[in-house]
Amino acid sequence: MRLATALQEALDLPATVGNDANLGLRAEWSYGAARGVDTVVYLNGSASGIGGAALIGGRMLRGGRGYGGEFGHMMIRSDGERCSCGRAGCLETELNAERLDAAGHEASALDALAGILAAAIANLEVAFDPDLVVLGGYLGALYDERRAAIETGVRDLAFRPDAEDVAIARAALGGNRLLIGAAERAFAPLLADPAGVALRAL
Ligand SMILES: [Zn+2]
């Protein structure tokens, strides 16, 4: 049984289920760093790894089976550390909270991690040509710490000749981001058609 259906039946209320990164991007698009921008790539670093999402022309990328936007599992180096997904060298194994902690304030170690993030963003540029890249969680913190290195790295590695105008921003909504995105998603049908949405499951 689908999770939304099970919740709906148990609660006798309409239920909707969303991927956390998609909800984070939805919140940033509605009220945060990506407000008013319709082609956005989002990367969020948390204790569980790196979540990713892409908004393309105002529509959230979902993919054929719902796994679109799993950018944390983008391969960065084939001989890298083993990832929870069973492969090796994914973005979230090469750049994670543990490695950031280990880097501390050491410039060369932070620059190496910034270079990994720049390579990932450059790859996403090739795929999506975004107007804005939003970085949340520890990736936002790394961006604040090494902004010049990341932006220079993206410019150096990006495919587009005009990569100079690519905008990168730190996520703006903080700890409530996922709840804001979830609320936006849950209430969207009601807001779109207040008279046509049942407030209890039928
Ligand atoms: Zn992986």
Tab-separated table of C-alpha atoms and ligand atoms in Angstrom:
chain	number	residue	atom	x	y	z
A	1	MET	CA	0.000	0.000	0.000
A	2	ARG	CA	1.266	3.447	-0.791
A	3	LEU	CA	2.260	5.466	2.278
A	4	ALA	CA	-0.101	8.341	1.477
A	5	THR	CA	-3.027	5.931	1.173
A	6	ALA	CA	-2.171	4.220	4.460
A	7	LEU	CA	-1.923	7.572	6.258
A	8	GLN	CA	-5.149	8.792	4.720
A	9	GLU	CA	-7.001	5.701	5.842
A	10	ALA	CA	-5.546	5.757	9.346
A	11	LEU	CA	-6.156	9.463	9.904
A	12	ASP	CA	-9.333	9.892	7.895
A	13	LEU	CA	-7.730	13.017	6.493
A	14	PRO	CA	-6.270	13.822	3.088
A	15	ALA	CA	-2.560	12.908	3.108
A	16	THR	CA	0.279	13.649	0.740
A	17	VAL	CA	3.860	12.399	0.830
A	18	GLY	CA	6.933	14.196	-0.480
A	19	ASN	CA	10.691	13.770	-0.721
A	20	ASP	CA	12.482	15.984	1.839
A	21	ALA	CA	14.755	17.688	-0.682
A	22	ASN	CA	11.817	18.435	-2.996
A	23	LEU	CA	9.949	19.969	-0.069
A	24	GLY	CA	13.010	22.004	0.905
A	25	LEU	CA	13.307	23.381	-2.608
A	26	ARG	CA	9.594	24.053	-2.738
A	27	ALA	CA	9.896	26.147	0.432
A	28	GLU	CA	12.932	28.047	-0.841
A	29	TRP	CA	11.114	28.669	-4.120
A	30	SER	CA	8.008	29.956	-2.362
A	31	TYR	CA	9.574	32.099	0.371
A	32	GLY	CA	13.356	31.797	0.422
A	33	ALA	CA	16.486	32.118	-1.674
A	34	ALA	CA	14.871	30.880	-4.905
A	35	ARG	CA	11.753	33.029	-4.758
A	36	GLY	CA	10.742	34.052	-8.273
A	37	VAL	CA	13.294	31.786	-10.009
A	38	ASP	CA	11.806	28.874	-11.945
A	39	THR	CA	14.872	26.845	-12.926
A	40	VAL	CA	16.747	25.963	-9.756
A	41	VAL	CA	19.013	23.185	-8.541
A	42	TYR	CA	19.048	22.518	-4.786
A	43	LEU	CA	21.641	20.641	-2.775
A	44	ASN	CA	21.272	20.137	0.978
A	45	GLY	CA	23.873	18.576	3.238
A	46	SER	CA	22.623	16.890	6.416
A	47	ALA	CA	23.663	14.131	8.790
A	48	SER	CA	21.960	11.579	6.541
A	49	GLY	CA	23.786	12.698	3.400
A	50	ILE	CA	23.162	15.096	0.541
A	51	GLY	CA	19.630	15.615	-0.730
A	52	GLY	CA	19.035	17.085	-4.149
A	53	ALA	CA	16.156	18.501	-6.118
A	54	ALA	CA	15.629	20.384	-9.348
A	55	LEU	CA	12.887	22.738	-10.382
A	56	ILE	CA	12.734	22.997	-14.161
A	57	GLY	CA	10.587	25.790	-15.560
A	58	GLY	CA	8.526	25.783	-12.357
A	59	ARG	CA	7.992	21.998	-12.295
A	60	MET	CA	9.717	19.714	-9.817
A	61	LEU	CA	11.864	17.005	-11.390
A	62	ARG	CA	10.581	13.601	-10.252
A	63	GLY	CA	11.955	11.166	-12.808
A	64	GLY	CA	10.317	8.038	-14.174
A	65	ARG	CA	10.259	6.169	-10.822
A	66	GLY	CA	10.386	9.141	-8.448
A	67	TYR	CA	14.147	9.063	-7.949
A	68	GLY	CA	15.005	12.137	-10.006
A	69	GLY	CA	17.311	14.565	-8.236
A	70	GLU	CA	19.306	12.104	-6.122
A	71	PHE	CA	22.350	14.295	-6.647
A	72	GLY	CA	24.040	13.106	-3.465
A	73	HIS	CA	24.713	9.887	-5.353
A	74	MET	CA	26.333	11.583	-8.310
A	75	MET	CA	29.638	9.777	-8.827
A	76	ILE	CA	32.615	12.014	-8.068
A	77	ARG	CA	35.401	9.415	-8.106
A	78	SER	CA	35.062	5.749	-8.963
A	79	ASP	CA	37.825	4.762	-6.496
A	80	GLY	CA	36.261	6.679	-3.633
A	81	GLU	CA	34.741	5.529	-0.365
A	82	ARG	CA	31.899	2.988	-0.357
A	83	CYS	CA	28.470	4.637	-0.236
A	84	SER	CA	25.273	3.494	1.456
A	85	CYS	CA	23.789	3.035	-2.021
A	86	GLY	CA	26.272	0.217	-2.715
A	87	ARG	CA	28.485	2.134	-5.113
A	88	ALA	CA	31.692	4.045	-4.399
A	89	GLY	CA	32.740	7.680	-4.609
A	90	CYS	CA	29.327	9.330	-4.525
A	91	LEU	CA	29.174	13.056	-3.787
A	92	GLU	CA	27.894	12.427	-0.250
A	93	THR	CA	30.748	10.073	0.607
A	94	GLU	CA	33.386	12.482	-0.719
A	95	LEU	CA	31.843	15.584	0.850
A	96	ASN	CA	30.018	15.017	4.119
A	97	ALA	CA	29.701	16.442	7.611
A	98	GLU	CA	32.416	14.136	8.945
A	99	ARG	CA	34.930	15.323	6.358
A	100	LEU	CA	34.010	18.940	6.977
A	101	ASP	CA	34.540	18.460	10.702
A	102	ALA	CA	37.892	16.813	10.010
A	103	ALA	CA	38.902	19.736	7.785
A	104	GLY	CA	38.245	22.184	10.616
A	105	HIS	CA	39.653	25.561	9.620
A	106	GLU	CA	42.508	24.197	7.531
A	107	ALA	CA	42.455	26.149	4.274
A	108	SER	CA	43.826	23.432	1.972
A	109	ALA	CA	41.400	20.803	3.286
A	110	LEU	CA	38.446	23.182	2.920
A	111	ASP	CA	39.570	24.137	-0.584
A	112	ALA	CA	39.674	20.450	-1.531
A	113	LEU	CA	36.079	20.007	-0.343
A	114	ALA	CA	35.096	23.238	-2.108
A	115	GLY	CA	36.582	21.774	-5.283
A	116	ILE	CA	34.402	18.676	-4.946
A	117	LEU	CA	31.295	20.831	-4.509
A	118	ALA	CA	32.309	22.987	-7.484
A	119	ALA	CA	32.675	19.882	-9.661
A	120	ALA	CA	29.242	18.652	-8.621
A	121	ILE	CA	27.661	22.032	-9.367
A	122	ALA	CA	29.420	22.179	-12.729
A	123	ASN	CA	27.991	18.756	-13.604
A	124	LEU	CA	24.517	19.927	-12.608
A	125	GLU	CA	25.002	22.996	-14.781
A	126	VAL	CA	25.561	20.723	-17.755
A	127	ALA	CA	22.388	18.797	-17.030
A	128	PHE	CA	19.965	21.566	-16.075
A	129	ASP	CA	21.346	24.988	-17.042
A	130	PRO	CA	19.885	26.446	-13.823
A	131	ASP	CA	19.449	30.146	-13.178
A	132	LEU	CA	20.236	29.540	-9.514
A	133	VAL	CA	21.891	26.885	-7.374
A	134	VAL	CA	20.711	26.867	-3.743
A	135	LEU	CA	22.923	25.265	-1.091
A	136	GLY	CA	21.527	24.207	2.291
A	137	GLY	CA	22.807	22.583	5.464
A	138	TYR	CA	26.548	21.998	5.683
A	139	LEU	CA	26.908	22.767	1.968
A	140	GLY	CA	25.586	26.264	2.695
A	141	ALA	CA	28.085	26.574	5.523
A	142	LEU	CA	30.917	25.464	3.221
A	143	TYR	CA	29.755	28.008	0.644
A	144	ASP	CA	29.907	30.799	3.219
A	145	GLU	CA	33.382	29.647	4.230
A	146	ARG	CA	34.818	29.151	0.725
A	147	ARG	CA	32.605	31.217	-1.586
A	148	ALA	CA	35.382	32.452	-3.913
A	149	ALA	CA	36.913	28.981	-4.330
A	150	ILE	CA	33.546	27.419	-5.140
A	151	GLU	CA	32.509	30.113	-7.602
A	152	THR	CA	35.897	30.087	-9.338
A	153	GLY	CA	35.810	26.298	-9.441
A	154	VAL	CA	32.369	26.268	-11.036
A	155	ARG	CA	33.464	28.828	-13.628
A	156	ASP	CA	36.573	26.785	-14.423
A	157	LEU	CA	34.715	23.484	-14.712
A	158	ALA	CA	31.380	24.534	-16.179
A	159	PHE	CA	30.553	23.683	-19.766
A	160	ARG	CA	28.753	26.855	-20.632
A	161	PRO	CA	30.890	29.671	-22.018
A	162	ASP	CA	28.764	32.081	-20.003
A	163	ALA	CA	29.077	30.225	-16.698
A	164	GLU	CA	30.157	33.510	-15.107
A	165	ASP	CA	26.544	34.534	-14.657
A	166	VAL	CA	25.510	31.429	-12.763
A	167	ALA	CA	24.139	32.421	-9.393
A	168	ILE	CA	24.756	30.426	-6.223
A	169	ALA	CA	22.990	31.221	-2.955
A	170	ARG	CA	22.763	29.810	0.523
A	171	ALA	CA	19.309	28.517	1.501
A	172	ALA	CA	17.437	31.190	3.444
A	173	LEU	CA	14.757	29.470	5.522
A	174	GLY	CA	16.759	27.561	8.128
A	175	GLY	CA	15.346	24.792	10.264
A	176	ASN	CA	11.686	25.237	9.335
A	177	ARG	CA	12.327	24.751	5.627
A	178	LEU	CA	10.981	21.209	5.344
A	179	LEU	CA	7.818	21.958	7.319
A	180	ILE	CA	7.168	25.049	5.191
A	181	GLY	CA	7.582	22.996	2.019
A	182	ALA	CA	5.355	20.225	3.352
A	183	ALA	CA	2.649	22.736	4.275
A	184	GLU	CA	2.874	24.348	0.861
A	185	ARG	CA	2.438	20.984	-0.789
A	186	ALA	CA	-0.373	19.806	1.478
A	187	PHE	CA	-2.389	22.993	1.127
A	188	ALA	CA	-1.745	23.604	-2.581
A	189	PRO	CA	-4.898	21.781	-3.809
A	190	LEU	CA	-7.063	23.613	-1.272
A	191	LEU	CA	-5.595	27.010	-2.138
A	192	ALA	CA	-6.006	26.334	-5.837
A	193	ASP	CA	-9.652	25.305	-5.499
A	194	PRO	CA	-11.073	26.203	-2.048
A	195	ALA	CA	-14.613	25.111	-2.887
A	196	GLY	CA	-13.628	21.881	-4.622
A	197	VAL	CA	-11.417	20.186	-2.015
A	198	ALA	CA	-12.895	18.017	0.719
A	199	LEU	CA	-11.375	18.745	4.144
A	200	ARG	CA	-11.891	15.130	5.183
A	201	ALA	CA	-11.124	12.008	3.188
A	202	LEU	CA	-14.138	10.876	1.185
B	1	ZN	ZN	25.696	6.624	-3.305
